[in-house]
XYZ file of C-alpha atoms in Angstrom:
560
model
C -23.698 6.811 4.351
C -25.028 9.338 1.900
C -26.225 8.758 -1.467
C -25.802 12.556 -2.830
C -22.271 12.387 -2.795
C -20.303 12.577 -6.033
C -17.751 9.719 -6.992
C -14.984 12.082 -7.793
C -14.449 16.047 -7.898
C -11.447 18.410 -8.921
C -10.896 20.789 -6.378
C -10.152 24.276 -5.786
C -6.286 23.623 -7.089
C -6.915 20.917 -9.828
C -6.532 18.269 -7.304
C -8.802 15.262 -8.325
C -10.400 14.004 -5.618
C -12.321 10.580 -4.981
C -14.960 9.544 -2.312
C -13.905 6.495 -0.062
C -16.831 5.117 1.365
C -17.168 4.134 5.061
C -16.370 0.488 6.381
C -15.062 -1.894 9.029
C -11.737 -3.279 8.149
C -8.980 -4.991 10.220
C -5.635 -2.789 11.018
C -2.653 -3.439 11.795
C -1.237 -6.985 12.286
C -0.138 -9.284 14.886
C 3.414 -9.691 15.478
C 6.534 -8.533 13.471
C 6.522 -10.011 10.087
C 8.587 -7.249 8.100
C 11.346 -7.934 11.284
C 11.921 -4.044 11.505
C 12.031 -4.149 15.559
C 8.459 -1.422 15.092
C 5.850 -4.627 14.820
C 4.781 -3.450 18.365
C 3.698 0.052 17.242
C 1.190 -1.395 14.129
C 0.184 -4.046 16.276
C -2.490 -5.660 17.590
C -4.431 -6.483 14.699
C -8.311 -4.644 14.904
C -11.422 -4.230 13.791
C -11.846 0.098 12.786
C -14.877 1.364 11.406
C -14.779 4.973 9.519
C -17.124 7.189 7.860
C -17.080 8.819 4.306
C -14.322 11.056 3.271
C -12.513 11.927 0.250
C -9.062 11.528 -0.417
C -6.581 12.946 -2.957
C -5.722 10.353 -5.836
C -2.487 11.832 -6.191
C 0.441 12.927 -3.447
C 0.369 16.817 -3.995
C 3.038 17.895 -6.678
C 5.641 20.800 -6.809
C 3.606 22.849 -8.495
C 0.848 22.537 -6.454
C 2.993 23.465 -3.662
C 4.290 26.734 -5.800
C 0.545 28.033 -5.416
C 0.558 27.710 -1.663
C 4.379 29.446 -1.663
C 3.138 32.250 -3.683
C 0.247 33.139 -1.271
C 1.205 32.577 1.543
C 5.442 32.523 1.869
C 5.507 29.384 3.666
C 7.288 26.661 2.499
C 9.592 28.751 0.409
C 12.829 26.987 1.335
C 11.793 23.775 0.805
C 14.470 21.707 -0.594
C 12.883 20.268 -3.524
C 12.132 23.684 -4.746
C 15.725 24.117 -5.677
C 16.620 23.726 -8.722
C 20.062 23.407 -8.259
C 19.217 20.546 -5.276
C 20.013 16.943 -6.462
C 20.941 15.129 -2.774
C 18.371 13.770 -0.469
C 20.740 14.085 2.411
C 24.405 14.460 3.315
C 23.727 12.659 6.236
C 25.953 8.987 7.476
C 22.695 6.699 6.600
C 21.932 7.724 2.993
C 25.670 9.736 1.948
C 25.416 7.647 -1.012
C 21.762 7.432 -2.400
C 22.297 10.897 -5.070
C 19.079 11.771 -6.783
C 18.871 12.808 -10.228
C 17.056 16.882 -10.464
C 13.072 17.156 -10.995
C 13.048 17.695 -14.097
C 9.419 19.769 -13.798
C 6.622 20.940 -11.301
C 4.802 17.298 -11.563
C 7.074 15.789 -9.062
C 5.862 15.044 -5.657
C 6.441 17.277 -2.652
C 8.824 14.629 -0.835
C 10.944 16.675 1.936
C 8.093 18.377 3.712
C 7.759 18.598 7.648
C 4.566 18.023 9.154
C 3.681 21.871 10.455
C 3.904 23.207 6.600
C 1.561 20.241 5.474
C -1.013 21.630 8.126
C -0.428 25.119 7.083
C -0.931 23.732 3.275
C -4.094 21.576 4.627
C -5.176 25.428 6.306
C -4.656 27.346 3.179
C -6.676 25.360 0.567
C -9.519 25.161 3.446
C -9.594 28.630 3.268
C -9.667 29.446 -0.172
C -12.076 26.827 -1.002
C -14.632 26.868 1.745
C -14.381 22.771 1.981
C -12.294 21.358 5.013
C -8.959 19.887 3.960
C -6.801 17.779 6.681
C -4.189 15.143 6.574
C -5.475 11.672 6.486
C -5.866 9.973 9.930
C -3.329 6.691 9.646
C -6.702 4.440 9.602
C -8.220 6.283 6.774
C -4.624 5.808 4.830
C -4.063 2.690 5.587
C -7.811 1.235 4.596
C -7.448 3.014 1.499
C -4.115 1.789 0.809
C -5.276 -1.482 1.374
C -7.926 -1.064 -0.846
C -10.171 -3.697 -0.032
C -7.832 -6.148 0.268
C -7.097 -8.272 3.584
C -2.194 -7.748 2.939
C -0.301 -5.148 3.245
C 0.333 -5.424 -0.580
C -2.628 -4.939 -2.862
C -1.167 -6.585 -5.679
C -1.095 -10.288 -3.888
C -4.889 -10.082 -4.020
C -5.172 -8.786 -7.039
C -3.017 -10.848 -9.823
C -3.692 -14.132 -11.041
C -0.083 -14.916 -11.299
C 2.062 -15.068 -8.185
C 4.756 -13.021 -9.232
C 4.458 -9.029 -8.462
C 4.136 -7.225 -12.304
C 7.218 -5.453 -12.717
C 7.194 -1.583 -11.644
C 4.235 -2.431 -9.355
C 6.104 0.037 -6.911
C 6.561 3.595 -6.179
C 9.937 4.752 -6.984
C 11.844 3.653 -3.587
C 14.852 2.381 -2.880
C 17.635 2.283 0.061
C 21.031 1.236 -1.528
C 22.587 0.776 2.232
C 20.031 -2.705 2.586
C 18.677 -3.005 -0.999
C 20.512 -3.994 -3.781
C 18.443 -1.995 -6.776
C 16.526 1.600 -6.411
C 15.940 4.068 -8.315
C 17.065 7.774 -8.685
C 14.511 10.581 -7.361
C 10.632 10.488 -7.229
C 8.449 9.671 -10.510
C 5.648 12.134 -11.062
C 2.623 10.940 -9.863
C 0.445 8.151 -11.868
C 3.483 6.827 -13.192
C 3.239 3.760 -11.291
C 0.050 1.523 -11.509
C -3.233 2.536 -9.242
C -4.680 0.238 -6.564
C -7.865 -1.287 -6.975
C -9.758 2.263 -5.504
C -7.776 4.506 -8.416
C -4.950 5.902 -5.697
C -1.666 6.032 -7.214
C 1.740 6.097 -5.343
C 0.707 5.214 -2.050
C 3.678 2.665 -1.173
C 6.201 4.984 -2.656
C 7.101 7.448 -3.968
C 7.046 10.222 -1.202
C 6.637 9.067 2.330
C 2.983 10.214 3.463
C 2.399 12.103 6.897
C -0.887 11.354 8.568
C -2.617 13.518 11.179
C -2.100 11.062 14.363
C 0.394 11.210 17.055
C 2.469 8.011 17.000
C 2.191 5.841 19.604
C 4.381 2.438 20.594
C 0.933 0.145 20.338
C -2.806 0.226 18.762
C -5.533 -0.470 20.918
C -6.956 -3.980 21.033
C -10.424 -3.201 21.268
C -12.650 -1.744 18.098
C -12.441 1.621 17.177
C -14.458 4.359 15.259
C -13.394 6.911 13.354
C -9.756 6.891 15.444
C -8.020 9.898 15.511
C -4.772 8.629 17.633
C -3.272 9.070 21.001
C -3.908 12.466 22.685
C -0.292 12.629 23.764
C 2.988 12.491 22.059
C 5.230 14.447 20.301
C 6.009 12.480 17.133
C 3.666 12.279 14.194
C 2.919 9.253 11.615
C 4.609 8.525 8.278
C 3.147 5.894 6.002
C 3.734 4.405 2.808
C 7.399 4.280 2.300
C 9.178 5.718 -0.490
C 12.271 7.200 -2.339
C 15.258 6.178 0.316
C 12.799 3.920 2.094
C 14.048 -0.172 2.298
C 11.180 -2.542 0.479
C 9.584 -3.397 3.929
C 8.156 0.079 4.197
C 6.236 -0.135 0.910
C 3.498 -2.175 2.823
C 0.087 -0.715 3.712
C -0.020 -1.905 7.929
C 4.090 -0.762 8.202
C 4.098 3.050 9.582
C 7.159 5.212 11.400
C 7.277 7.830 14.008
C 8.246 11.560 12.398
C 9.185 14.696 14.465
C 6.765 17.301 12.983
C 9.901 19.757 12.710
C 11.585 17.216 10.402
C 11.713 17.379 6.362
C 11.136 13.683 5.614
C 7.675 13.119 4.092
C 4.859 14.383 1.293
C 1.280 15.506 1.625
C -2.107 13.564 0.413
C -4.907 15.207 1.620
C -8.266 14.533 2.833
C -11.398 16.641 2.703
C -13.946 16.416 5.287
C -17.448 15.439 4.292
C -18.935 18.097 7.137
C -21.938 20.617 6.778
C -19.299 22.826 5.021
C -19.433 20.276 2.194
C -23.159 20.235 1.708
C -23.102 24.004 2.030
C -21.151 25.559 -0.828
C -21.908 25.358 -4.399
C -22.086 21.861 -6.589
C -18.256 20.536 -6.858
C -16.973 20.232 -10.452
C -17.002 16.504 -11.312
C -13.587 15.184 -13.309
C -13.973 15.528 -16.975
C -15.564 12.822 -19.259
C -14.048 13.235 -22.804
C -16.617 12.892 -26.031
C -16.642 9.844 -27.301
C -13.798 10.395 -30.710
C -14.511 9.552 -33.828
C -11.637 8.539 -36.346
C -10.753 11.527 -37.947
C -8.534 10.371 -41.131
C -9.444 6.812 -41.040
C -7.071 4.454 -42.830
C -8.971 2.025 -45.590
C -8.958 -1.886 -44.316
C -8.420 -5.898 -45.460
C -9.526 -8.729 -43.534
C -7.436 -11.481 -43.890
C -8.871 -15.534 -43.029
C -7.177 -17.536 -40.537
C -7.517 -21.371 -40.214
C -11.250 -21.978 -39.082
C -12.230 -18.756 -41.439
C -11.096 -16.949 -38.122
C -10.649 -13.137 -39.104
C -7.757 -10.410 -38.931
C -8.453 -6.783 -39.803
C -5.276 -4.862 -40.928
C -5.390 -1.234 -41.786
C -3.968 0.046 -45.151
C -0.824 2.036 -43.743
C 0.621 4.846 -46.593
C 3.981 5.932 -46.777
C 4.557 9.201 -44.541
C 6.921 10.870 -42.660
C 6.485 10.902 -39.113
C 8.727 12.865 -35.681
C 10.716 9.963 -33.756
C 11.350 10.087 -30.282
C 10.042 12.838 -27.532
C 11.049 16.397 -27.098
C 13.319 16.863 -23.604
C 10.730 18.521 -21.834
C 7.710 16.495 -22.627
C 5.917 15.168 -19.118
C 6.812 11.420 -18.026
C 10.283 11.464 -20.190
C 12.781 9.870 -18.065
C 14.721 7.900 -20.556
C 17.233 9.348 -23.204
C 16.433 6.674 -25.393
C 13.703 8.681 -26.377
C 15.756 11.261 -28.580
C 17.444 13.312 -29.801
C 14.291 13.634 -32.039
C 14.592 11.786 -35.963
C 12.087 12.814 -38.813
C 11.969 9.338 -40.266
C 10.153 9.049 -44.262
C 8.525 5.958 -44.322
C 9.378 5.004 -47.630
C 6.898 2.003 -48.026
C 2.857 1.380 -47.307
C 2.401 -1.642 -45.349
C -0.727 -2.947 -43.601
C -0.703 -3.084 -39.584
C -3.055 -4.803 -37.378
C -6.171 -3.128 -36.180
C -6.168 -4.651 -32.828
C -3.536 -6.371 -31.130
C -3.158 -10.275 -32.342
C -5.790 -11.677 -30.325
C -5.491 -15.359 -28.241
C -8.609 -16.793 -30.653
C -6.230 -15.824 -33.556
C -2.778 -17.068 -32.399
C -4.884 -20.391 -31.322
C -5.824 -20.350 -34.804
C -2.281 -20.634 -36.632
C -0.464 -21.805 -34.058
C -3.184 -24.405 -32.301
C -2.107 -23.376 -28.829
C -3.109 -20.278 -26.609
C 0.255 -19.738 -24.087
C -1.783 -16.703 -22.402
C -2.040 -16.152 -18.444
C -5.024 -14.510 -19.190
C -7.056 -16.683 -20.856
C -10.132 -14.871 -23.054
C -10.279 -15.528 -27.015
C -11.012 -11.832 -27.217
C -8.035 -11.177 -24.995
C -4.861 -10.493 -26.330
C -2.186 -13.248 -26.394
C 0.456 -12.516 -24.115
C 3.103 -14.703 -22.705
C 4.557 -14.789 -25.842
C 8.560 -15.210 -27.113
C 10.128 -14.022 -29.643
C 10.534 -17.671 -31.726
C 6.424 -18.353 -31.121
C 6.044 -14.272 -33.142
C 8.015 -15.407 -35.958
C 6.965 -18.225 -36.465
C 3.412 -17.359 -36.438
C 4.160 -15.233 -38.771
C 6.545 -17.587 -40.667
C 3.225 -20.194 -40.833
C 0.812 -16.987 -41.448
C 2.592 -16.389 -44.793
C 2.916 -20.445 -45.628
C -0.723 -20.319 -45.086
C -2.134 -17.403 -47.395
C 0.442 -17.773 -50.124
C -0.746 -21.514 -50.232
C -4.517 -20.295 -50.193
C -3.557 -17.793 -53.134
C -4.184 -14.462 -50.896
C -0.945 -13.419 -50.486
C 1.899 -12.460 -53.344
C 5.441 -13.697 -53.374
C 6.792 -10.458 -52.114
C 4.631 -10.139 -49.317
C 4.480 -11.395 -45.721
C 4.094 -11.036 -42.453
C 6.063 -9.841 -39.596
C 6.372 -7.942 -36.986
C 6.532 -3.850 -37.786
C 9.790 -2.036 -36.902
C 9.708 0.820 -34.339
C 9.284 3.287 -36.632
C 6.395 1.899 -38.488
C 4.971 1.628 -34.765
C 5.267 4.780 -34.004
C 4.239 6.409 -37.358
C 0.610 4.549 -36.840
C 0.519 5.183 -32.922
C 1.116 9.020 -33.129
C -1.276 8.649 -36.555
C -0.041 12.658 -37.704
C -0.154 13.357 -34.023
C 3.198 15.232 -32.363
C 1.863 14.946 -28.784
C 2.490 12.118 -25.880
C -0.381 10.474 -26.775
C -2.473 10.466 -30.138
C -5.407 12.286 -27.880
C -3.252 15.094 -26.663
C -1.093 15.717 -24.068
C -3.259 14.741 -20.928
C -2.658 12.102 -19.400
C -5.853 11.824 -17.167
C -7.556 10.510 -20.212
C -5.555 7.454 -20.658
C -8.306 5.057 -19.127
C -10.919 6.326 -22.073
C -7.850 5.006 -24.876
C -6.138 2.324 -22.980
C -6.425 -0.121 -20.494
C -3.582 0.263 -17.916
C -2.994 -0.059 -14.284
C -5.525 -2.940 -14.109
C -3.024 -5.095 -12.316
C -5.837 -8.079 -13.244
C -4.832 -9.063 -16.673
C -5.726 -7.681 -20.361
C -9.035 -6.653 -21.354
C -10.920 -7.769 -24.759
C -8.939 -6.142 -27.583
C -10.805 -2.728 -29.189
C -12.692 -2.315 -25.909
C -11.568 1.054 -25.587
C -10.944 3.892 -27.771
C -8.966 4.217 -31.135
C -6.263 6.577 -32.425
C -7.481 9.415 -35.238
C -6.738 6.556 -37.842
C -8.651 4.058 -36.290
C -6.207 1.416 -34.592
C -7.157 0.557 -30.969
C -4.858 -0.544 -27.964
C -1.665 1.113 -29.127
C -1.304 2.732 -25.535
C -1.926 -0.021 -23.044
C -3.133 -3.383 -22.429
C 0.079 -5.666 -23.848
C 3.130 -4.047 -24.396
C 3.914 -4.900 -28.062
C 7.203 -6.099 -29.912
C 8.595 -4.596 -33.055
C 11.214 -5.854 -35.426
C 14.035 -3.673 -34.518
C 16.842 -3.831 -31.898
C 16.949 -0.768 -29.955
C 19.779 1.876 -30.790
C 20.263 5.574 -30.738
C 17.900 7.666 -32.258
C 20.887 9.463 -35.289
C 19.039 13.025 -35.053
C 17.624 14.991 -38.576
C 16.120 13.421 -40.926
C 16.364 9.484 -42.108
C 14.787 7.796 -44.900
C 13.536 3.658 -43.181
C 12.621 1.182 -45.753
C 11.576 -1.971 -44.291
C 15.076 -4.182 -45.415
C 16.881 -1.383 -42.791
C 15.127 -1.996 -40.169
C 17.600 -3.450 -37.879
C 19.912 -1.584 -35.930
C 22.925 -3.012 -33.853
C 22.357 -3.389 -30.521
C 21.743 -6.384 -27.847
C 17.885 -5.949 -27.208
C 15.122 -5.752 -29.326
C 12.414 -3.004 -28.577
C 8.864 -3.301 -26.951
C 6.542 -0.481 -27.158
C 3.134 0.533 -25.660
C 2.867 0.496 -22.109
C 0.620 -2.332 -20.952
C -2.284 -3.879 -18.059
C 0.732 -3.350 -15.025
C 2.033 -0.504 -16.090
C 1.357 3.500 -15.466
C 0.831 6.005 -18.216
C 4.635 6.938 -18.296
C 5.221 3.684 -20.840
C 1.833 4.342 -22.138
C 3.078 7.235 -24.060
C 3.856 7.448 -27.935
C 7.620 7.676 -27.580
C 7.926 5.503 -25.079
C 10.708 2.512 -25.458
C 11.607 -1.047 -23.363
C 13.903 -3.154 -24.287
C 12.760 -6.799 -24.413
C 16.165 -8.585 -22.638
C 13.835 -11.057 -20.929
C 11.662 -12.357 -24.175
C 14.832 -13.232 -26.626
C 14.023 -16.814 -26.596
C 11.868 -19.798 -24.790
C 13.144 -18.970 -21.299
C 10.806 -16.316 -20.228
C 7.471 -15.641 -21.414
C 5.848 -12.535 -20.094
C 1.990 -11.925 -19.672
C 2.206 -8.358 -20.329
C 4.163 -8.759 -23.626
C 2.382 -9.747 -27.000
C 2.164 -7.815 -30.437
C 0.299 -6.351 -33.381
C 1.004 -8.435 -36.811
C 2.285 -6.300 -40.027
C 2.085 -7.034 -43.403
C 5.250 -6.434 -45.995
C 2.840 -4.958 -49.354
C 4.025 -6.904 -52.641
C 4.648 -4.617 -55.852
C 1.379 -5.326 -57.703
C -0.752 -4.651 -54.396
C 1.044 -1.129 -53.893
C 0.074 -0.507 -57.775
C -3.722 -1.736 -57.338
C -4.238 -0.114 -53.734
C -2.467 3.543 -55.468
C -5.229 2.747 -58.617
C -7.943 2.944 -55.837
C -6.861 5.819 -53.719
C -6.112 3.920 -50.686
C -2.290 5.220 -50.037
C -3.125 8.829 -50.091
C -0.452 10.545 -47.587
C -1.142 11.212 -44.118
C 1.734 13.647 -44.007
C 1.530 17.147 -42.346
C-alpha cells in the first residue's frame, strides 16, 4: 500500500477519479436470495484480497464518449448518440418500456458493447500515458459495496429501516415492476455510497473486464481477474430496464461482448506508468466565500432565552423557475420562467429551525436524527404551524413582536428570492455542481448535519441547498410566465400539494438546485412524518418595523 498516492485526480478527459485502497472482503453469497435462477454464478461466498486502484466516480457520459468518436470514429453509431432515438428496444421483453430523449451530453453512455468500451479504455491510455481498463467484477463489486458486509449499502448505512426515497439509480422493468422511471439521470443525481461513487446500482448497467463463468471459486483469491475461458463477459449493477433485484452489489449477468446492453466506469492502473508521468491534477478545492451583499440581522428569544437569527429580507424582484436547458432539469414544474416583484421585506431564518429550537416552543424534539444543533426533521405540516402559531403567542405576549406581524412559513417565491440571493444560476455558487459538498450537505444517507456547518449563499443564509428539504407556504401550481407582482396575502395557489424545496441528506444535487420543486403529498397531516423534511421560519414585517428598518438603511434593494 503506498502512501504517495493522491486521494482523488481529474484525468486526461475531466473524469474525476478516486483511489480505492486495497483490502480483503467477502464476495459473492451463498445460495439464491434475489430467486433469479443465476445464485450459482455469484456464489460461493469468499474471502478476495485486491490491491490499490482508482476508479471513476462517475459512469462515463455522452459527451465524454463524443471525444473518443471524434478521434477515433469508433462508436459513432451508437444508439444513444441519436438524437432522434427515444426506445431502448423494439424487442418482445421490453416493447413497452419508451424512454424519454437525453436531453444533453451529461447522460450516461448506457447501450455500449463490450469491444468499444475496450477500444474507449485503449484510447484514453494512449492519450494520457496512465493505464485505463474496465474494472475486474471484484474490484466493482468491493467498491460498490463500499465497506459494507449487503448487497445494498444503504441497509448499513441509515439509522432508520426504511430505504430514503430516490436511494436508486434510475431503473426500472415495467414487465415485473410496477413503478420505473423514463431514461437514465445524469450522473450524481442519485445519492453517493459511503466511498463518493455515484450510480453504481443503476443507472447504466456496468461491464467489467472478466469472462463470466457459472460459479466463483471457493477458495481465497488475489487480485482475480476471472476464468481464462468463455465467451461471455460480466455486467454489474443493474439499471434503466433492469428489475429491482439487479440493483444489488453481489447480483451480476453474463453479456455477449458484441451486444449493446451496458455503460463504461473505468479503472486506472496504479503501475510504474503511474509513478512515471508528471504530478496528476488533484480535484479543485473552492476558496472559502465570503458573503458578498450580506443582509442586516435580528435575533429573536425563544423560551429558555434560546436564540433565532433571521436575516432582514428587502423587497426585490427575483427570475422564477429554471431555463429549459439548464443541467439536472427534468421536471416542467420548473417553468416557463416568472419575474416575480416581491412586493414586501420580510425576515427569513438564517439557518434552518434547529431541533434545540423547536424543543424550545414546542417542548418536544420528533427528529430521527437526534442533535440540538441538528435540524428538526420528521416534521408535519400541523406541528409547522403551530409552532409558529405559539411563536407569535409568545413574542407578542413578551412585547417583541407587533400586531401585524408573525410568523410562518415563507412562500416559494420568497424561498427562492433568498436562495438564488441576485443569483440566475442552478445554484447561488454557480453552475457547477461538483461544489455542492462545500455549500450543502447531501448524499450523506446518515442523517442531517449541525445547521451552518457548511457554506452560505452571497447574502449569508446557510443550508438552502441540502441537508432537510424545507416547506413553504404555497401549494404548488404552474409557474403563469412574464412578470407577477407576490405580496404575501397571495401566496396560495390552487392545487392539491403544497411545495418542498431544497434538496436534502438522501438526496443528489438534482433537488439540490435553486429551482428545484417537490410536492409534499406525504406531510399534509399527522400520518407521515419524514426525516428529510423540516423548514426555515419567516417573519410577516408589521408597518412601523418596515418604517424604522427603511429609517436605518436596512431594506436597501438587492435588485439587479
Amino acid at each position: 500500500m503506498r502512501a504517495d498516492l493522491p486521494d482523488r485526480f481529474i484525468n486526461a478527459i475531466g473524469m474525476p477519479m478516486i483511489l480505492v485502497r486495497g483490502g480483503t472482503f467477502e464476495m459473492g453469497v451463498n445460495g439464491d436470495p434475489l430467486g433469479t435462477g443465476l445464485g450459482a454464478s455469484y456464489s460461493p461466498r469468499h474471502q478476495v484480497t485486491l490491491s490499490d486502484f482508482y476508479l471513476a466516480k462517475y459512469e462515463v457520459t455522452k459527451g465524454v464518449f463524443r471525444q473518443f468518436v471524434a478521434e477515433t470514429g469508433i462508436g459513432a453509431d451508437l444508439p444513444e448518440l441519436d438524437p432522434m432515438a427515444t426506445v431502448e428496444r423494439p424487442d418482445d421483453y421490453d416493447r413497452h418500456l419508451v424512454f424519454s430523449k437525453a436531453p444533453g451530453d451529461e447522460y450516461p453512455i448506457y447501450r455500449c458493447d463490450w469491444i468499444t468500451a475496450m477500444k474507449f479504455c485503449e484510447w484514453l491510455s494512449k492519450k494520457e500515458g496512465r493505464t485505463y481498463r474496465l474494472p475486474y467484477e471484484a474490484e466493482w463489486e468491493y467498491a460498490a459495496r463500499s465497506g459494507t458486509d449487503t448487497g445494498q449499502w444503504w441497509y448499513s448505512t441509515v439509522k432508520k429501516p426504511r430505504v430514503p426515497p430516490d436511494t436508486y439509480a434510475a431503473h426500472g422493468n415495467p414487465i415485473s415492476d410496477t413503478a420505473y422511471l423514463r431514461g437514465c439521470a445524469p450522473p450524481g443525481a442519485y445519492p453517493a455510497n459511503p466511498w463518493g461513487f455515484y450510480d453504481m446500482l443503476g443507472n447504466a448497467k456496468e461491464w467489467c473486464m472478466d469472462r463470466y463463468a457459472e460459479q466463483y471459486p471457493s477458495t481465497p483469491q488475489r487480485d482475480p481477474t476471472g476464468p481464462r475461458f468463455g465467451e461471455e463477459r460480466i455486467i454489474r449493477g443493474g439499471g434503466v430496464g433492469s428489475s429491482v433485484f439487479a440493483l444489488n452489489a453481489y447480483f451480476h449477468g453474463p453479456g455477449v461482448p458484441e451486444s449493446r446492453q451496458a455503460g463504461i466506469r473505468l479503472v486506472c492502473v496504479i503501475d510504474r506508468a503511474f509513478s512515471l508521468l508528471a504530478p496528476l491534477p488533484l480535484e479543485l478545492v473552492p476558496p472559502q466565500p465570503v458573503a458578498v451583499d450580506p443582509l442586516p440581522s435580528v435575533t429573536a428569544r425563544l423560551p429558555g432565552e434560546v436564540p433565532l437569527e433571521l436575516l432582514v429580507v428587502p423587497a426585490g424582484l427575483v427570475l422564477l423557475g429554471s431555463p429549459s436547458n439548464e443541467r439536472g432539469r427534468g421536471y416542467h414544474n420548473e417553468g416557463p420562467q416568472t419575474q416575480v416583484e416581491i412586493v414586501q421585506p420580510f425576515l427569513l431564518g438564517r439557518f434552518e429551525v434547529t431541533q434545540r429550537q423547536y424543543e424550545a416552543v414546542m417542548g418536544v424534539n420528533p427528529s430521527v436524527f437526534k442533535h440540538p444543533d441538528h435540524p428538526v426533521e420528521a416534521v408535519a405540516r400541523p406541528d409547522v404551524l403551530a409552532f409558529s402559531k405559539r411563536l407569535t403567542e409568545y413574542e407578542r405576549a413578551a412585547g417583541r413582536l407587533p400586531v401585524d406581524g408573525a410568523y410562518r412559513l415563507p412562500t416559494e417565491e420568497e424561498w427562492e428570492y433568498a436562495c438564488r440571493a441576485g443569483t440566475a444560476t442552478a445554484f447561488s455558487f454557480g453552475e457547477n455542481s461538483e461544489l455542492l459538498g462545500w455549500y450543502g450537505v447531501y448524499d450523506v444517507l446518515g442523517g442531517t448535519q449541525k445547521v451552518g456547518g457548511k457554506w452560505p449563499n452571497p447574502w449569508g443564509f446557510f443550508d438552502f441547498h441540502g441537508n432537510v428539504q424545507e416547506m413553504c407556504e404555497s401549494r404548488l401550481g404552474v409557474y403563469p410566465g412574464g412578470r407577477v407582482q407576490v405580496p404575501y396575502r397571495t401566496k396560495r395557489r390552487a392545487g392539491t400539494y403544497w411545495v418542498c424545496r431544497g434538496g436534502s441528506w438522501n438526496t443528489g444535487w438534482i433537488p439540490c438546485r435553486s429551482a428545484a420543486r417537490r410536492a409534499i403529498w406525504y406531510n399534509l397531516d399527522d400520518a407521515d412524518r419524514c426525516e428529510f423534511i423540516g423548514f426555515r421560519l419567516a417573519r410577516t414585517l408589521g408597518m412601523e418595523e418596515i418604517n424604522e428598518f427603511e429609517a436605518k438603511g436596512l431594506l436597501k434593494s438587492r435588485s439587479k
